[in-house]
mmCIF file of C-alpha atoms and ligand atoms in Angstrom:
data_model
loop_
_atom_site.group_PDB
_atom_site.id
_atom_site.type_symbol
_atom_site.label_atom_id
_atom_site.label_comp_id
_atom_site.label_asym_id
_atom_site.label_seq_id
_atom_site.Cartn_x
_atom_site.Cartn_y
_atom_site.Cartn_z
ATOM 1 C CA MET A 49 -8.525 -11.626 7.224
ATOM 2 C CA SER A 50 -6.258 -12.616 4.778
ATOM 3 C CA ALA A 51 -6.860 -15.137 2.182
ATOM 4 C CA THR A 52 -4.304 -17.145 1.104
ATOM 5 C CA SER A 53 -3.764 -21.236 1.938
ATOM 6 C CA ASN A 54 -1.326 -20.671 4.079
ATOM 7 C CA GLY A 55 -3.615 -17.753 5.288
ATOM 8 C CA SER A 56 -0.352 -15.215 4.928
ATOM 9 C CA ALA A 57 -0.360 -12.615 2.216
ATOM 10 C CA ARG A 58 3.117 -10.170 2.751
ATOM 11 C CA PHE A 59 3.950 -8.739 -0.571
ATOM 12 C CA LEU A 60 5.723 -5.805 -1.902
ATOM 13 C CA ILE A 61 4.634 -4.103 -5.023
ATOM 14 C CA VAL A 62 7.794 -2.554 -6.858
ATOM 15 C CA GLY A 63 7.855 -0.453 -9.871
ATOM 16 C CA PRO A 64 9.414 2.254 -11.367
ATOM 17 C CA GLN A 65 7.547 5.783 -10.082
ATOM 18 C CA GLY A 66 4.336 5.759 -12.641
ATOM 19 C CA SER A 67 4.128 2.734 -13.485
ATOM 20 C CA GLY A 68 0.590 2.691 -11.461
ATOM 21 C CA LYS A 69 1.824 0.394 -8.507
ATOM 22 C CA GLY A 70 -0.395 2.550 -6.626
ATOM 23 C CA THR A 71 -3.436 1.762 -7.712
ATOM 24 C CA GLN A 72 -2.577 -1.558 -7.969
ATOM 25 C CA GLY A 73 -1.373 -2.032 -4.818
ATOM 26 C CA VAL A 74 -4.391 -0.795 -3.486
ATOM 27 C CA LEU A 75 -6.995 -3.635 -5.381
ATOM 28 C CA VAL A 76 -4.260 -5.734 -4.237
ATOM 29 C CA ALA A 77 -4.350 -5.346 -0.819
ATOM 30 C CA GLU A 78 -8.294 -5.361 -0.720
ATOM 31 C CA ALA A 79 -8.930 -8.003 -2.638
ATOM 32 C CA PHE A 80 -6.039 -9.993 -0.127
ATOM 33 C CA GLY A 81 -7.987 -8.175 3.057
ATOM 34 C CA VAL A 82 -4.489 -6.474 3.886
ATOM 35 C CA PRO A 83 -3.455 -3.060 4.720
ATOM 36 C CA GLN A 84 -1.445 -1.207 1.854
ATOM 37 C CA VAL A 85 1.436 0.367 3.350
ATOM 38 C CA ALA A 86 2.594 2.892 1.418
ATOM 39 C CA THR A 87 5.745 4.991 2.416
ATOM 40 C CA GLY A 88 5.133 8.101 0.256
ATOM 41 C CA ASP A 89 1.647 8.530 1.388
ATOM 42 C CA ILE A 90 2.592 8.070 4.954
ATOM 43 C CA PHE A 91 5.170 10.854 4.149
ATOM 44 C CA ARG A 92 3.176 13.015 2.058
ATOM 45 C CA ALA A 93 0.452 12.883 5.101
ATOM 46 C CA ASN A 94 3.140 14.105 7.594
ATOM 47 C CA VAL A 95 4.124 16.777 5.423
ATOM 48 C CA SER A 96 0.711 17.942 4.785
ATOM 49 C CA GLY A 97 -0.198 18.006 8.658
ATOM 50 C CA GLY A 98 2.967 19.679 9.377
ATOM 51 C CA THR A 99 3.692 16.887 11.795
ATOM 52 C CA GLU A 100 7.399 16.769 13.318
ATOM 53 C CA LEU A 101 8.624 13.856 10.969
ATOM 54 C CA GLY A 102 6.720 15.904 8.131
ATOM 55 C CA LYS A 103 9.258 18.771 8.769
ATOM 56 C CA ARG A 104 12.222 16.622 8.970
ATOM 57 C CA VAL A 105 11.454 14.743 5.732
ATOM 58 C CA GLN A 106 9.476 17.781 3.564
ATOM 59 C CA ALA A 107 12.780 18.849 1.658
ATOM 60 C CA ILE A 108 13.947 15.725 0.825
ATOM 61 C CA ILE A 109 10.806 14.520 0.018
ATOM 62 C CA GLU A 110 10.531 17.848 -3.004
ATOM 63 C CA ALA A 111 13.800 16.937 -4.379
ATOM 64 C CA GLY A 112 13.006 13.413 -4.821
ATOM 65 C CA ASP A 113 15.943 11.969 -2.610
ATOM 66 C CA LEU A 114 15.493 8.947 -0.223
ATOM 67 C CA VAL A 115 14.717 9.761 3.287
ATOM 68 C CA PRO A 116 17.403 8.358 5.299
ATOM 69 C CA ASP A 117 17.165 4.812 5.811
ATOM 70 C CA ALA A 118 17.082 4.364 9.674
ATOM 71 C CA LEU A 119 13.829 6.433 9.423
ATOM 72 C CA THR A 120 11.990 5.013 7.034
ATOM 73 C CA SER A 121 12.811 1.743 8.202
ATOM 74 C CA GLU A 122 11.354 2.487 12.102
ATOM 75 C CA LEU A 123 8.345 4.208 10.538
ATOM 76 C CA VAL A 124 7.377 0.729 7.995
ATOM 77 C CA ARG A 125 7.929 -1.215 11.424
ATOM 78 C CA ASP A 126 5.451 0.745 13.283
ATOM 79 C CA ARG A 127 2.996 0.322 10.938
ATOM 80 C CA LEU A 128 3.750 -2.963 10.921
ATOM 81 C CA ALA A 129 3.175 -3.618 14.375
ATOM 82 C CA GLN A 130 -0.146 -2.114 14.405
ATOM 83 C CA PRO A 131 -2.613 -5.425 14.450
ATOM 84 C CA ASP A 132 -4.213 -4.730 11.349
ATOM 85 C CA ALA A 133 -0.860 -6.123 9.450
ATOM 86 C CA ALA A 134 -0.736 -8.914 11.723
ATOM 87 C CA GLY A 135 -2.323 -11.387 9.031
ATOM 88 C CA GLY A 136 -0.134 -10.075 6.159
ATOM 89 C CA PHE A 137 0.447 -6.485 4.375
ATOM 90 C CA LEU A 138 1.011 -5.437 1.185
ATOM 91 C CA LEU A 139 4.533 -2.618 0.589
ATOM 92 C CA ASP A 140 4.313 0.088 -1.975
ATOM 93 C CA GLY A 141 7.669 2.178 -1.966
ATOM 94 C CA TYR A 142 9.546 0.125 0.742
ATOM 95 C CA PRO A 143 11.884 -1.404 0.629
ATOM 96 C CA ARG A 144 14.168 0.756 -2.235
ATOM 97 C CA ASN A 145 17.387 0.007 -1.650
ATOM 98 C CA ARG A 146 19.327 -2.898 -0.127
ATOM 99 C CA GLY A 147 19.419 -1.366 2.958
ATOM 100 C CA GLN A 148 16.206 -1.280 3.412
ATOM 101 C CA VAL A 149 16.385 -5.102 2.338
ATOM 102 C CA ASP A 150 18.259 -6.150 4.725
ATOM 103 C CA ASP A 151 16.015 -4.046 8.043
ATOM 104 C CA LEU A 152 12.903 -5.249 6.075
ATOM 105 C CA SER A 153 13.953 -9.431 6.720
ATOM 106 C CA GLY A 154 15.483 -8.601 9.914
ATOM 107 C CA PHE A 155 12.116 -7.379 11.221
ATOM 108 C CA LEU A 156 10.040 -9.730 9.503
ATOM 109 C CA ALA A 157 12.556 -12.969 10.461
ATOM 110 C CA GLY A 158 12.111 -10.964 14.178
ATOM 111 C CA ARG A 159 8.086 -11.900 13.831
ATOM 112 C CA GLY A 160 9.196 -15.202 12.321
ATOM 113 C CA GLU A 161 7.685 -14.471 9.119
ATOM 114 C CA ALA A 162 8.812 -13.703 5.440
ATOM 115 C CA LEU A 163 7.388 -12.328 2.172
ATOM 116 C CA ASP A 164 5.371 -14.425 0.246
ATOM 117 C CA ALA A 165 5.700 -12.417 -2.722
ATOM 118 C CA VAL A 166 7.410 -9.074 -4.919
ATOM 119 C CA ILE A 167 5.230 -8.407 -7.794
ATOM 120 C CA GLU A 168 7.708 -6.641 -10.302
ATOM 121 C CA LEU A 169 5.225 -3.826 -12.414
ATOM 122 C CA GLU A 170 7.650 -3.473 -15.346
ATOM 123 C CA VAL A 171 6.531 -0.299 -17.191
ATOM 124 C CA PRO A 172 8.787 0.944 -20.272
ATOM 125 C CA ARG A 173 10.853 4.857 -19.267
ATOM 126 C CA ASP A 174 9.063 6.267 -21.522
ATOM 127 C CA GLU A 175 5.267 5.291 -20.318
ATOM 128 C CA SER A 176 6.764 6.054 -16.816
ATOM 129 C CA ILE A 177 7.219 9.536 -17.845
ATOM 130 C CA ALA A 178 4.143 10.355 -19.828
ATOM 131 C CA ARG A 179 2.238 8.393 -17.179
ATOM 132 C CA LEU A 180 3.917 11.250 -14.319
ATOM 133 C CA ARG A 181 3.629 14.211 -16.519
ATOM 134 C CA GLU A 182 0.033 13.412 -16.989
ATOM 135 C CA ARG A 183 -0.367 12.522 -12.916
ATOM 136 C CA ALA A 184 1.603 16.504 -12.793
ATOM 137 C CA VAL A 185 -1.521 17.871 -14.228
ATOM 138 C CA GLN A 186 -3.760 16.103 -12.404
ATOM 139 C CA GLN A 187 -2.805 16.304 -8.982
ATOM 140 C CA GLY A 188 -0.432 18.518 -8.584
ATOM 141 C CA ARG A 189 2.041 17.162 -6.694
ATOM 142 C CA THR A 190 5.439 18.971 -6.274
ATOM 143 C CA ASP A 191 7.651 16.143 -6.897
ATOM 144 C CA ASP A 192 6.159 15.479 -10.328
ATOM 145 C CA THR A 193 8.291 18.733 -11.461
ATOM 146 C CA GLU A 194 10.603 17.267 -14.723
ATOM 147 C CA GLU A 195 13.819 17.505 -12.839
ATOM 148 C CA VAL A 196 12.898 16.015 -9.513
ATOM 149 C CA ILE A 197 11.476 13.173 -12.110
ATOM 150 C CA ALA A 198 14.346 12.374 -13.282
ATOM 151 C CA ASN A 199 15.688 12.508 -9.899
ATOM 152 C CA ARG A 200 13.148 9.758 -9.423
ATOM 153 C CA LEU A 201 13.539 7.820 -11.738
ATOM 154 C CA ALA A 202 17.398 7.343 -11.827
ATOM 155 C CA ILE A 203 17.441 6.668 -7.965
ATOM 156 C CA TYR A 204 14.642 3.800 -8.697
ATOM 157 C CA GLU A 205 17.135 2.366 -11.790
ATOM 158 C CA ARG A 206 20.464 2.696 -9.560
ATOM 159 C CA GLU A 207 19.189 1.999 -6.145
ATOM 160 C CA THR A 208 15.546 0.034 -5.863
ATOM 161 C CA ALA A 209 15.553 -2.062 -9.479
ATOM 162 C CA PRO A 210 18.910 -3.999 -7.939
ATOM 163 C CA ILE A 211 16.760 -5.086 -4.750
ATOM 164 C CA LEU A 212 14.820 -7.252 -7.434
ATOM 165 C CA ASP A 213 17.967 -9.654 -7.992
ATOM 166 C CA VAL A 214 17.895 -9.899 -4.435
ATOM 167 C CA TYR A 215 14.090 -11.139 -4.082
ATOM 168 C CA ARG A 216 14.556 -13.132 -7.840
ATOM 169 C CA GLU A 217 17.218 -14.939 -6.252
ATOM 170 C CA GLN A 218 14.998 -15.757 -3.361
ATOM 171 C CA GLY A 219 12.174 -17.247 -6.038
ATOM 172 C CA LEU A 220 10.188 -14.167 -4.775
ATOM 173 C CA VAL A 221 9.715 -11.957 -8.320
ATOM 174 C CA VAL A 222 6.151 -12.204 -10.205
ATOM 175 C CA ARG A 223 7.035 -10.013 -13.103
ATOM 176 C CA ILE A 224 4.077 -8.580 -14.368
ATOM 177 C CA ASP A 225 3.522 -6.388 -18.123
ATOM 178 C CA GLY A 226 2.427 -3.520 -16.395
ATOM 179 C CA VAL A 227 1.515 -1.726 -19.811
ATOM 180 C CA GLY A 228 -2.318 -2.122 -20.165
ATOM 181 C CA SER A 229 -5.355 -1.323 -18.933
ATOM 182 C CA LEU A 230 -6.469 -1.170 -15.494
ATOM 183 C CA ASP A 231 -8.449 -3.870 -15.364
ATOM 184 C CA GLU A 232 -5.629 -6.314 -17.439
ATOM 185 C CA VAL A 233 -3.033 -5.303 -15.410
ATOM 186 C CA THR A 234 -4.701 -6.075 -11.946
ATOM 187 C CA GLN A 235 -5.963 -9.898 -13.600
ATOM 188 C CA ARG A 236 -2.673 -10.292 -14.523
ATOM 189 C CA ILE A 237 -1.219 -10.042 -11.010
ATOM 190 C CA PHE A 238 -4.019 -11.750 -9.787
ATOM 191 C CA ASP A 239 -3.331 -14.947 -12.033
ATOM 192 C CA ALA A 240 0.264 -14.785 -11.085
ATOM 193 C CA LEU A 241 0.312 -14.560 -7.822
ATOM 194 C CA ALA A 242 -2.834 -17.601 -8.124
ATOM 195 C CA GLY A 243 -0.254 -19.726 -9.971
ATOM 196 C CA ARG A 244 1.816 -19.500 -7.107
ATOM 197 C CA GLY A 245 -1.259 -20.732 -4.670
ATOM 198 C CA LEU A 246 -1.899 -17.337 -3.790
ATOM 199 C CA VAL A 247 -5.753 -16.438 -3.721
ATOM 200 C CA ALA A 248 -7.158 -13.803 -2.996
ATOM 201 C CA GLU A 249 -10.665 -13.665 -1.236
ATOM 202 C CA ARG A 250 -11.926 -10.790 -3.885
ATOM 203 C CA SER A 251 -9.731 -11.362 -7.616
ATOM 204 C CA GLY A 252 -12.962 -12.321 -9.447
ATOM 205 C CA GLY A 253 -12.759 -15.581 -10.959
ATOM 206 C CA ASN A 254 -9.239 -17.506 -11.751
ATOM 207 C CA GLY A 255 -11.493 -19.908 -9.067
ATOM 208 C CA ALA A 256 -11.122 -17.698 -6.350
ATOM 209 C CA ALA A 257 -13.036 -18.370 -2.882
ATOM 210 C CA ALA A 258 -15.901 -15.944 -2.555
HETATM 211 P P1 AMP B 313 6.712 7.594 -3.663
HETATM 212 O O1 AMP B 313 5.232 8.147 -3.181
HETATM 213 O O2 AMP B 313 6.574 6.425 -3.289
HETATM 214 O O3 AMP B 313 7.380 7.847 -5.482
HETATM 215 O O4 AMP B 313 7.405 8.335 -2.689
HETATM 216 C C1 AMP B 313 7.693 10.147 -2.984
HETATM 217 C C2 AMP B 313 8.851 10.403 -1.798
HETATM 218 O O5 AMP B 313 9.146 9.998 -0.790
HETATM 219 C C3 AMP B 313 9.966 9.664 -2.389
HETATM 220 O O6 AMP B 313 10.205 9.942 -3.368
HETATM 221 C C4 AMP B 313 10.924 9.698 -1.310
HETATM 222 O O7 AMP B 313 11.619 11.153 -0.632
HETATM 223 C C5 AMP B 313 9.811 9.663 -0.100
HETATM 224 N N1 AMP B 313 10.219 7.788 0.254
HETATM 225 C C6 AMP B 313 9.103 6.955 0.134
HETATM 226 N N2 AMP B 313 9.373 5.585 0.060
HETATM 227 C C7 AMP B 313 10.643 5.748 0.465
HETATM 228 C C8 AMP B 313 11.641 5.028 1.034
HETATM 229 N N3 AMP B 313 11.549 3.609 1.212
HETATM 230 N N4 AMP B 313 12.734 5.286 1.545
HETATM 231 C C9 AMP B 313 13.223 6.429 1.280
HETATM 232 N N5 AMP B 313 12.504 7.374 1.224
HETATM 233 C C10 AMP B 313 11.450 7.462 0.521
#
């Protein structure tokens, strides 16, 4: 069950690679009782599973480039059509450019839905790079090499950061300082969402319903 007062919890989390958005996204999604939908995870699972989709996107992902919008948007539309996403969802890594923003608003509007909030996780570039280098050592992701990291951050700055302006104009963006301990950042997110009347079942404190 989703847990906000109007019963809807449709979120995006946006931040540069290495901002911790994956980890925070999982925690927020769990607290609100909605699925986290991370396009990067879905693509990687397809690559490692050797599916047709995986074969189509493998080289793109390894170069740190973006998978074409039509393919990505179709994947997300199908995922959001599953019953567990009926009451809400947390999108991580999608939309990533203007075209995808338009695709998403189009298919949400077709369902009579809209986003409730866009969580912007702010982390300085040096900090993101340091965290990505650390993750490269720990997880051995093929797209965490120096060259690919630089490409992914450049794409973020050029194509993804501007989508925040679109959502800012719609009054949807909650900006969160992403520097601090995991718990501190999580608490900042819950506090900021609660300030907009978006209260999770399991956010701990802040008058959240048990
Ligand atoms: P991530 O784990 O979100 O950094 O995604 C890993 C890779 O998957 C990206 O570098 C892209 O190649 C691809 N990808 C993930 N999400 C998208 C998206 N919304 N649009 C295009 N490509 C994506």
